[in-house]
Structure formats: C-alpha cells, structure tokens
Coordinates of C-alpha atoms in Angstrom, one line a residue:
X1 CA 7.0 18.9 1.6
X2 CA 3.7 20.7 2.4
X3 CA 0.4 18.9 2.3
X4 CA -0.7 20.9 -0.8
X5 CA 2.5 20.2 -2.6
X6 CA 2.2 16.5 -1.7
X7 CA -1.3 16.4 -2.9
X8 CA -0.2 18.0 -6.3
X9 CA 2.4 15.4 -6.7
X10 CA 0.3 12.6 -5.9
X11 CA -2.3 13.8 -8.6
X12 CA 0.5 14.2 -11.2
X13 CA 1.8 10.7 -10.4
X14 CA -1.8 9.2 -10.6
X15 CA -2.3 10.8 -13.7
X16 CA 1.1 9.8 -15.3
X17 CA 0.5 6.1 -14.1
X18 CA -2.9 6.2 -16.1
X19 CA -2.1 8.5 -19.1
X20 CA 1.8 8.0 -19.3
X21 CA 1.7 5.5 -22.2
X22 CA -0.5 7.9 -24.2
X23 CA 2.0 10.8 -23.6
X24 CA 5.3 9.0 -24.6
X25 CA 6.9 9.9 -27.8
X26 CA 7.3 6.1 -28.6
X27 CA 3.8 5.3 -27.2
X28 CA 5.0 1.6 -26.6
X29 CA 7.1 -0.4 -24.5
X30 CA 7.7 -2.9 -27.1
X31 CA 11.1 -4.4 -27.6
X32 CA 13.1 -2.6 -30.3
X33 CA 16.6 -3.8 -30.5
X34 CA 17.7 -1.0 -32.7
X35 CA 17.1 1.4 -29.9
X36 CA 18.9 -0.3 -26.9
X37 CA 20.5 1.4 -24.1
X38 CA 19.6 4.9 -25.2
X39 CA 19.8 7.6 -22.5
X40 CA 17.0 10.1 -21.7
X41 CA 16.3 12.3 -24.7
X42 CA 13.6 13.8 -27.1
X43 CA 12.8 10.4 -28.6
X44 CA 12.7 8.6 -25.3
X45 CA 12.2 10.8 -22.2
X46 CA 13.3 8.2 -19.7
X47 CA 15.7 6.5 -22.1
X48 CA 15.4 2.8 -23.0
X49 CA 16.7 -0.6 -21.5
X50 CA 18.7 -3.3 -23.0
X51 CA 16.0 -4.7 -24.9
X52 CA 15.0 -1.2 -26.4
X53 CA 11.9 -0.9 -24.3
X54 CA 10.7 2.8 -23.6
X55 CA 11.3 3.3 -19.9
X56 CA 8.7 6.2 -19.6
X57 CA 6.1 3.8 -20.6
X58 CA 7.5 1.0 -18.6
X59 CA 7.5 3.1 -15.4
X60 CA 3.9 4.2 -16.0
X61 CA 2.6 0.6 -16.4
X62 CA 4.7 -0.4 -13.4
X63 CA 3.2 2.4 -11.2
X64 CA -0.2 1.4 -12.2
X65 CA 0.5 -2.3 -11.1
X66 CA 2.2 -1.4 -8.0
X67 CA -0.3 1.2 -7.0
X68 CA -3.0 -1.2 -7.7
X69 CA -1.6 -3.8 -5.4
X70 CA -0.9 -1.2 -2.6
X71 CA -4.4 0.2 -2.6
X72 CA -6.0 -3.3 -2.5
X73 CA -3.6 -4.2 0.2
X74 CA -4.6 -1.0 2.2
X75 CA -8.3 -1.4 1.6
X76 CA -8.4 -5.1 2.6
X77 CA -6.0 -4.6 5.5
X78 CA -8.1 -1.6 6.8
X79 CA -11.3 -3.8 6.6
X80 CA -9.8 -6.6 8.6
X81 CA -8.1 -4.2 11.1
X82 CA -11.5 -2.3 11.5
X83 CA -13.6 -5.4 12.1
X84 CA -11.2 -7.1 14.6
X85 CA -10.3 -3.7 16.4
X86 CA -14.1 -3.0 16.6
X87 CA -15.0 -6.4 17.9
X88 CA -12.1 -6.4 20.5
X89 CA -12.9 -3.0 21.7
X90 CA -16.7 -3.5 21.8
X91 CA -16.9 -6.8 23.4
X92 CA -13.8 -7.1 25.4
X93 CA -13.3 -10.2 27.5
X94 CA -12.1 -13.5 25.8
X95 CA -12.5 -12.0 22.2
X96 CA -10.2 -9.0 23.1
X97 CA -7.6 -11.2 24.5
X98 CA -7.6 -13.6 21.7
X99 CA -7.6 -10.8 18.9
X100 CA -4.8 -9.0 20.7
X101 CA -2.5 -12.2 21.1
X102 CA -3.1 -13.0 17.6
X103 CA -2.1 -9.4 16.6
X104 CA 1.0 -9.8 18.9
X105 CA 2.0 -13.0 17.4
X106 CA 1.7 -11.6 13.8
X107 CA 3.7 -8.3 14.9
X108 CA 6.4 -10.5 16.5
X109 CA 7.1 -12.3 13.0
X110 CA 9.2 -10.0 10.9
X111 CA 6.5 -8.9 8.1
X112 CA 8.9 -9.3 5.2
X113 CA 9.9 -12.9 6.1
X114 CA 6.4 -14.1 6.4
X115 CA 5.5 -12.2 3.1
X116 CA 8.5 -13.9 1.5
X117 CA 7.3 -17.3 2.7
X118 CA 3.7 -17.0 1.4
X119 CA 4.8 -15.6 -1.9
X120 CA 7.4 -18.0 -2.6
X121 CA 4.7 -20.9 -2.2
X122 CA 2.6 -19.0 -4.9
X123 CA 5.3 -17.4 -7.2
X124 CA 4.1 -14.7 -9.6
X125 CA 0.5 -14.5 -8.2
X126 CA -0.8 -11.2 -7.5
X127 CA -3.5 -12.5 -5.2
X128 CA -0.7 -14.3 -3.0
X129 CA 1.2 -10.9 -2.9
X130 CA -2.0 -9.0 -1.8
X131 CA -2.9 -11.7 0.9
X132 CA 0.6 -11.8 2.3
X133 CA 0.8 -7.9 2.7
X134 CA -2.7 -8.1 4.3
X135 CA -1.9 -10.6 6.9
X136 CA 1.2 -8.4 7.8
X137 CA -0.5 -5.0 7.9
X138 CA -3.9 -5.4 9.5
X139 CA -2.6 -5.4 13.0
X140 CA -1.8 -1.7 13.2
X141 CA -5.3 -0.6 12.3
X142 CA -6.8 -3.1 14.5
X143 CA -4.8 -1.7 17.6
X144 CA -5.6 1.9 16.7
X145 CA -9.4 1.1 16.3
X146 CA -9.4 -0.9 19.5
X147 CA -7.9 1.8 21.5
X148 CA -10.4 4.5 20.1
X149 CA -13.4 2.2 20.8
X150 CA -12.4 1.0 24.4
X151 CA -13.2 4.4 26.2
X152 CA -16.3 4.8 24.1
X153 CA -18.1 1.5 25.1
X154 CA -18.7 2.8 28.6
X155 CA -19.6 6.3 27.7
X156 CA -22.8 7.8 29.0
X157 CA -24.4 8.2 25.7
X158 CA -23.4 4.7 24.6
X159 CA -25.0 3.3 28.0
X160 CA -28.1 5.4 27.5
X161 CA -28.5 3.8 24.1
X162 CA -28.2 0.4 25.3
X163 CA -30.6 1.1 28.3
X164 CA -33.3 2.4 25.9
X165 CA -33.3 -1.0 24.4
X166 CA -31.2 -0.1 21.1
X167 CA -29.8 -3.4 19.7
X168 CA -26.2 -4.0 20.1
X169 CA -25.6 -4.1 16.3
X170 CA -27.2 -0.7 16.0
X171 CA -25.1 0.8 18.9
X172 CA -21.9 -0.4 17.1
X173 CA -23.2 1.1 13.8
X174 CA -24.4 4.5 15.1
X175 CA -22.0 5.3 17.9
X176 CA -18.8 3.4 17.6
X177 CA -18.2 2.7 13.8
X178 CA -18.1 6.4 12.9
X179 CA -15.3 7.2 15.3
X180 CA -13.5 3.9 14.5
X181 CA -13.8 4.1 10.7
X182 CA -12.2 7.7 10.7
X183 CA -9.1 6.4 12.4
X184 CA -8.9 3.2 10.3
X185 CA -9.1 5.4 7.1
X186 CA -6.1 7.3 8.3
X187 CA -4.3 4.1 8.9
X188 CA -5.1 2.7 5.7
X189 CA -3.9 5.7 3.9
X190 CA -0.5 5.2 5.6
X191 CA -0.5 1.5 4.6
X192 CA -0.8 2.5 0.9
X193 CA 3.0 3.8 1.0
X194 CA 4.2 1.0 3.4
X195 CA 2.6 -1.7 0.9
X196 CA 4.4 -0.1 -2.0
X197 CA 7.7 -0.7 -0.4
X198 CA 6.9 -4.2 0.4
X199 CA 5.6 -5.1 -3.0
X200 CA 8.6 -3.7 -4.6
X201 CA 11.0 -5.5 -2.3
X202 CA 9.2 -8.7 -3.0
X203 CA 9.4 -8.3 -6.8
X204 CA 13.0 -7.0 -6.6
X205 CA 14.0 -10.1 -4.7
X206 CA 12.5 -12.4 -7.4
X207 CA 9.5 -13.7 -5.5
X208 CA 6.8 -11.3 -6.1
X209 CA 5.7 -10.6 -9.7
X210 CA 7.6 -12.5 -12.5
X211 CA 10.1 -10.6 -14.5
X212 CA 7.9 -10.2 -17.6
X213 CA 5.1 -8.4 -15.4
X214 CA 5.6 -4.7 -15.1
X215 CA 6.1 -3.3 -11.5
X216 CA 8.5 -0.8 -9.9
X217 CA 10.3 -3.9 -8.1
X218 CA 10.9 -5.7 -11.2
X219 CA 12.2 -2.6 -12.9
X220 CA 14.8 -2.1 -10.2
X221 CA 15.6 -5.8 -10.3
X222 CA 16.4 -5.4 -14.0
X223 CA 18.5 -2.4 -13.6
X224 CA 21.1 -4.1 -11.5
X225 CA 23.1 -5.3 -14.4
X226 CA 22.4 -2.4 -16.6
X227 CA 23.9 -0.1 -13.8
X228 CA 27.3 -1.6 -14.3
X229 CA 27.2 -0.5 -17.8
X230 CA 26.5 3.1 -17.1
X231 CA 22.8 3.0 -17.9
X232 CA 21.9 4.9 -14.5
X233 CA 18.5 6.1 -15.9
X234 CA 17.1 2.4 -15.6
X235 CA 17.6 2.7 -11.6
X236 CA 16.9 6.5 -11.1
X237 CA 13.5 6.8 -12.7
X238 CA 11.8 3.5 -11.1
X239 CA 13.5 4.5 -7.8
X240 CA 12.4 7.9 -8.0
X241 CA 8.9 6.9 -8.7
X242 CA 8.8 4.8 -5.5
X243 CA 10.2 7.6 -3.5
X244 CA 7.8 10.2 -4.8
X245 CA 4.8 7.9 -4.4
X246 CA 5.4 6.8 -0.8
X247 CA 6.5 10.4 0.3
X248 CA 3.5 12.1 -1.1
X249 CA 1.1 9.6 0.1
X250 CA 2.8 9.7 3.6
X251 CA 2.6 13.5 3.8
X252 CA -1.1 13.5 2.6
X253 CA -2.1 10.9 5.1
X254 CA -0.4 12.8 8.1
X255 CA -2.1 16.0 7.0
X256 CA -5.5 14.3 7.0
X257 CA -4.8 12.8 10.3
X258 CA -4.0 16.2 11.9
X259 CA -7.0 17.9 10.4
X260 CA -9.3 15.2 11.8
X261 CA -7.7 15.6 15.2

C-alpha cells in the first residue's frame, strides 16, 4: 500500500467512524429482535447480530471509541517518552542511568501481561486502559529521543549557546526540543496502531471495556459464538476495521518518517 492510498483509507475510516451512524440505513444500533442474525444487505449493510443490532452502526461507534483510546495513549506515551528521553540525553549521568534502567525494566516485562494486571484491578475503566497502555509504550519514544539528543548536547552550536550565557532551559527549548519532538511525533504515530491492537486484545479477553460498551475488541468477543452459527459478518467487519486502521496508520507514519529523514 502506497502512502497516498494509506492516507486516503485513513481519511475514509475516520469519516466512517464519525459519520457512519448517520449513513446507516437503519440509523441505529438499538436492539430489534425481529431482525436478528440478518446477513449483509440493503437494509443492513454489515448485517445484524444475535440481538438485531445494526453492525454497520456498531462498528462505527466501536472504531470511534478504540481510536479515541489509541490516540490518547499515543499522545500521552509520546509526551512521557519525550520528557524522559530529552532529560536523559541532555543531563546524562545518574539521571540517564536511572531513566534507562527504568525503561529496561518496563521493556523486560511483557507489555500485554502488565496491561492485563493493571486493567484487571480497574475493570471497565477507560482511564485504566489508557494508563496501562501508556506505561508499556513510552519506552520506545524515550530511547529514540535520547539517541537523537546525545550527539547534540556536545555539538558546537550548543556549546556556543551555553558559553554565551543562554540558560539551560532555553538551550533545550531552542536547540534540542525541535529535533527530539520531530522523532517523537513519528514514534507517537506508530504507537496509535500498536495501541489499537492492545486495546482490542484487552477488550476481547474481557478485561478491557465491559461488553455493553462499543469497542472493536468487544465486538470480536461477541462474534465468537455467532461464528459457530455461520454469522461470519460479525467477525469479518470488526476484524477488517482493525486491520485497515492499523495498516493505514503504520504506512502513513513510516512515510512521514522517511520524508523527515
């Protein structure tokens, strides 16, 4: 998939997540037991589930929730990783050693297991899901930012700025932060796709969002029993939404990274 095609797909997906319920022929995901288990057609483009709810509307609502959690996770993870990596690369010494040892410890623990542990203690909480994902995703950004800042802190123009009496805070803001933030933004964009997978996995396993809350993971969890009844659309469309979102986000992020290089 080319970057242009991925951008187009991403825009369509975002538009579908926002305006999908308005475009649905049924216009609602309310329970309708007279329309249970209907396959894709003119009345229900993605079919209905065992409760008669319109899947086209449900997938749109689920994408909006999952993407919201993913973007919040990526934003907070990028902010934490940028702050830690920038401080570690700028000051070095004991701060660098402590920050990187914490990052090593977080990386050594399987991210999904740590997320399961945190989310299980606060079941059904969106905040807990975001916090658990941030704790397991900031390390990559921190390492990238640190590796970019380390060579710059002893650069001639940085040393000249320090010798001229420029405060350390201004040196960081003017000379180091622009370089670090550019790489952090690319890492954050890649984290969005990764966070979608993690959130969907947590909800699928039953420790993320509760069953009555719309998310791509809960839709996949609900599809397990229906799949045995031949209702394949309940699995195909939510899974297709996850794949399309993560693939398009990854391609767009990689293309932006190549342009910046």
